C-alpha positions as a printed Julia matrix, in Angstrom:
305×3 Matrix{Float64}:
   0.0    0.0     0.0
   2.81   2.44    0.84
   4.43   1.8    -2.53
   1.13   2.5    -4.3
   0.73   5.75   -2.35
   4.25   6.72   -3.39
   3.47   6.03   -7.07
   0.33   8.19   -6.84
   2.32  10.94   -5.1
   5.03  10.92   -7.76
   2.44  10.9   -10.56
   0.74  13.95   -9.1
   4.1   15.64   -8.53
   5.2   15.04  -12.13
   1.88  16.38  -13.46
   2.02  19.5   -11.28
   5.68  19.93  -12.19
   5.17  20.05  -15.95
   2.14  22.35  -16.13
   2.8   26.11  -16.41
   2.08  28.37  -13.46
  -0.87  30.0   -15.22
  -2.63  26.64  -15.47
  -1.54  25.75  -11.93
  -3.4   28.75  -10.53
  -6.47  28.06  -12.66
  -6.55  24.62  -11.05
  -5.96  26.2    -7.64
  -8.95  28.54   -8.12
 -11.15  25.56   -8.97
  -9.91  23.54   -5.99
 -10.46  26.47   -3.62
 -14.15  26.62   -4.59
 -14.52  22.85   -4.17
 -12.72  22.77   -0.81
 -14.59  25.75    0.61
 -18.13  25.19   -0.68
 -18.44  21.47   -1.48
 -16.02  19.62    0.78
 -16.28  22.47    3.31
 -12.85  21.62    4.69
 -12.77  22.78    8.32
 -15.01  25.68    7.38
 -16.47  25.98   10.88
 -12.97  26.12   12.35
 -11.88  28.8     9.89
 -14.99  30.9    10.52
 -14.72  30.57   14.31
 -11.02  31.44   14.33
 -11.55  34.53   12.19
 -14.57  35.79   14.17
 -12.75  35.44   17.48
  -9.53  36.97   16.16
 -11.23  39.95   14.49
 -14.34  40.77   16.54
 -14.59  44.22   14.94
 -14.86  42.91   11.39
 -18.33  42.48    9.93
 -19.68  39.33    8.27
 -18.82  40.53    4.78
 -15.2   41.2     5.75
 -14.93  37.77    7.35
 -16.42  36.24    4.21
 -13.84  37.95    2.0
 -10.94  36.85    4.21
 -12.3   33.29    4.2
 -12.49  33.21    0.42
  -8.95  34.56    0.1
  -7.72  32.09    2.71
  -8.94  29.04    0.8
  -7.27  30.35   -2.33
  -4.05  30.82   -0.36
  -4.34  27.28    1.03
  -4.69  25.78   -2.44
  -1.93  27.97   -3.88
   0.68  26.97   -1.3
  -0.34  23.3    -1.46
   0.2   23.14   -5.23
   3.27  25.37   -5.07
   4.84  23.07   -2.48
   4.43  20.09   -4.82
   5.66  22.02   -7.84
   8.7   23.2    -5.9
  10.27  19.74   -6.15
  10.48  20.08   -9.94
  11.93  23.6    -9.92
  15.65  24.24  -10.02
  17.33  26.39   -7.4
  17.68  29.22   -9.92
  13.97  29.09  -10.69
  13.07  29.08   -7.0
  15.41  31.96   -6.21
  13.77  34.09   -8.92
  10.42  33.55   -7.2
  11.55  33.5    -3.57
  13.84  36.41   -2.74
  15.43  37.25    0.61
  15.77  41.02    0.81
  18.43  41.12    3.54
  20.33  37.8     3.87
  23.25  39.7     5.39
  21.32  39.85    8.68
  21.9   36.1     9.06
  25.23  35.86    7.28
  26.85  38.35    9.67
  26.46  35.75   12.41
  28.26  33.2    10.22
  31.21  35.58   10.02
  31.26  35.55   13.83
  31.21  31.75   13.88
  27.79  31.79   15.56
  24.84  29.48   14.97
  21.33  30.97   14.81
  17.66  30.05   14.98
  15.24  31.08   12.25
  11.75  31.51   13.69
   9.12  30.64   11.07
   5.32  30.54   10.96
   2.67  28.87    8.82
   2.3   32.06    6.84
   2.31  32.36    3.03
   4.66  29.82    1.42
   7.04  28.6     4.12
   7.86  25.39    2.21
   9.87  27.05   -0.56
  11.96  28.7     2.13
  13.29  25.33    3.26
  14.26  24.55   -0.33
  16.23  27.73   -1.04
  17.76  28.36    2.4
  20.9   26.37    1.6
  21.59  28.75   -1.31
  20.67  31.96    0.5
  22.58  31.59    3.75
  26.16  30.65    4.55
  25.3   28.5     7.57
  24.67  24.76    7.4
  20.87  24.71    7.31
  18.76  22.31    9.36
  14.98  22.05    9.43
  12.89  19.91   11.78
   9.82  18.0    10.63
   7.51  15.2    11.7
   8.42  12.08    9.67
   5.69  10.86    7.33
   4.07   7.49    7.89
   4.86   6.49    4.3
   8.6    5.74    4.35
   8.95   5.99    0.55
   7.5    9.5     0.38
   9.41  10.48    3.5
  12.75   9.32    2.05
  12.02  11.04   -1.26
  11.24  14.38    0.38
  14.33  14.24    2.59
  16.59  13.47   -0.37
  15.05  16.29   -2.4
  15.71  18.74    0.43
  19.26  17.52    0.89
  20.11  17.97   -2.8
  19.17  21.64   -2.36
  21.28  22.11    0.75
  18.76  21.63    3.57
  19.18  18.83    6.1
  15.8   17.54    7.34
  15.81  16.11   10.86
  13.02  14.45   12.79
  11.42  16.5    15.56
  12.11  13.52   17.8
  15.85  14.19   17.37
  15.71  17.91   18.11
  17.57  17.8    21.43
  20.26  15.52   20.01
  20.8   17.74   16.95
  21.2   20.89   19.05
  23.68  19.16   21.33
  25.75  17.85   18.4
  27.09  21.23   17.26
  30.25  21.02   15.14
  32.74  23.63   13.99
  30.56  24.94   11.14
  27.85  27.39   12.31
  24.32  26.14   11.8
  20.99  27.79   11.06
  18.09  25.93   12.69
  14.64  26.45   11.17
  11.78  26.12   13.67
   8.06  26.68   13.05
   6.33  27.6    16.31
   2.76  28.77   15.68
   1.2   25.34   16.29
  -0.91  24.37   19.27
   1.31  22.74   21.95
   0.92  18.97   22.16
   1.47  18.91   25.92
  -0.27  21.13   28.45
   2.75  20.79   30.72
   4.94  22.72   28.29
   3.0   25.73   27.11
   3.25  29.47   27.57
   0.11  31.59   27.64
  -0.09  34.98   25.92
  -2.82  37.19   24.54
  -2.69  36.75   20.78
  -5.3   37.96   18.29
  -7.67  38.93   21.15
  -7.55  35.46   22.71
  -5.72  33.58   25.45
  -3.31  31.45   23.44
  -1.15  28.49   24.43
   2.28  28.75   22.78
   5.13  26.39   22.12
   8.31  27.73   23.7
  10.8   25.47   21.92
  12.49  28.37   20.14
  12.98  30.14   23.44
  14.21  27.01   25.22
  16.94  26.24   22.68
  17.89  29.89   22.17
  18.47  30.47   25.88
  20.2   27.17   26.6
  22.62  27.39   23.68
  22.88  31.21   23.42
  21.54  31.33   19.86
  20.25  34.58   18.34
  16.68  34.36   17.06
  15.79  35.79   13.65
  12.22  36.03   12.4
  11.7   35.29    8.7
   8.79  37.37    7.43
   7.49  35.77    4.21
   5.19  37.92    2.08
   3.43  37.12   -1.2
   4.0   39.91   -3.71
   2.2   38.02   -6.5
   0.98  34.47   -7.03
   4.11  32.31   -7.03
   6.38  35.2    -6.03
   7.53  35.91   -2.47
   9.93  38.07   -0.51
  11.54  37.25    2.82
  12.61  39.95    5.25
  14.76  39.0     8.23
  14.42  40.69   11.61
  16.49  39.92   14.71
  14.06  39.2    17.55
  16.71  38.55   20.16
  20.48  38.91   19.87
  21.44  37.82   23.41
  18.92  35.22   24.64
  20.62  34.64   28.0
  19.98  38.28   28.92
  16.22  37.69   28.69
  13.81  36.34   31.27
  11.55  33.34   30.65
   8.8   34.21   28.22
  10.42  37.23   26.57
  11.38  35.53   23.3
   8.03  33.76   23.01
   6.2   37.06   23.5
   8.38  38.78   20.9
   7.71  35.99   18.4
   3.94  36.03   18.94
   3.81  39.84   18.81
   5.66  39.88   15.49
   3.41  37.19   14.05
   0.3   39.06   15.2
   1.47  42.26   13.49
   1.95  40.37   10.23
  -1.4   38.58   10.41
  -3.37  41.75   11.18
  -1.98  43.42    8.06
  -2.86  40.51    5.77
  -4.84  37.79    7.58
  -5.71  35.55    4.62
  -2.16  34.19    4.31
  -2.07  32.49    7.74
  -3.17  28.91    8.35
  -6.69  29.49    9.75
  -7.83  25.88    9.39
  -5.39  24.89   12.13
  -7.19  24.3    15.46
  -5.06  26.87   17.23
  -7.38  27.56   20.14
  -8.78  24.12   20.94
  -7.54  24.29   24.53
  -8.72  26.85   27.08
  -6.44  28.49   29.63
  -6.71  26.8    33.04
  -8.17  29.04   35.72
  -5.04  28.76   37.87
  -2.71  29.9    35.05
  -2.28  33.59   34.34
  -1.49  35.04   30.93
   2.24  35.57   30.6
   3.38  32.68   32.8
   5.01  29.37   31.99
   3.07  26.28   33.04
   6.36  24.43   33.32
   9.94  25.6    33.68
  12.04  25.36   30.56
  13.63  21.94   30.4
  17.2   22.02   31.73
  17.97  18.44   30.75
  19.0   19.16   27.15
């Protein structure tokens, strides 16, 4: 069964890879209508998330954001598949970092860094071009796929473009195995925490929000500067990335500072253009316990790394 799934995956990838972008987006527009109005993929979740995040927006505004969101979802899904068939030169023409020197200056100092990412716009292409944009050895963490053939294929594709993919279950080991070449670690941290014992509560988009504090934990323990990568769509299939240092000296911060800075930056970006964030994610499925105040850690940062 896994081999059959892999054959279907490769067939779809080859088809998406050979069609021109104009046709790709015509297909995306069709899929967005089907997913929103026929399949109704997580439509209640999307609507609830938007209403609670933007209580001052009227129904028509929410409707317009919803429509644009489903188009964004289909665009980035098809773009992610097509990315495997694009050369580095083709990707770099469509995915431009405006200030790579912000990260490369740390390489000159012999210092590893953390890139803080979010599920905003097309984050997938970023992992494919990072090895060509930045001087550091680039490492991204992901949850291994259940299909070992697809999983191996994706990892090999990333590695040929300069990005080392590592399982999230090896995160601690990878951080502890630093070598002489500075590394850039790519971490996405706008998911809902999997464990209530390791979450940090902040006010985000008008709601009490449980946050993962992995970026903060590793930054403070290993004294790694944190750089936010702001990905913006300038046209369909064309993106810019702007780097901003969130924290240069993590050990000078107190617990929670880096997490708050990350969430504040993400909120600013979402408010300006909400349709490009992943609204179908069940971000607020857990409510803040009555005995936990906003701005406090429910568990001390793990010292056992």
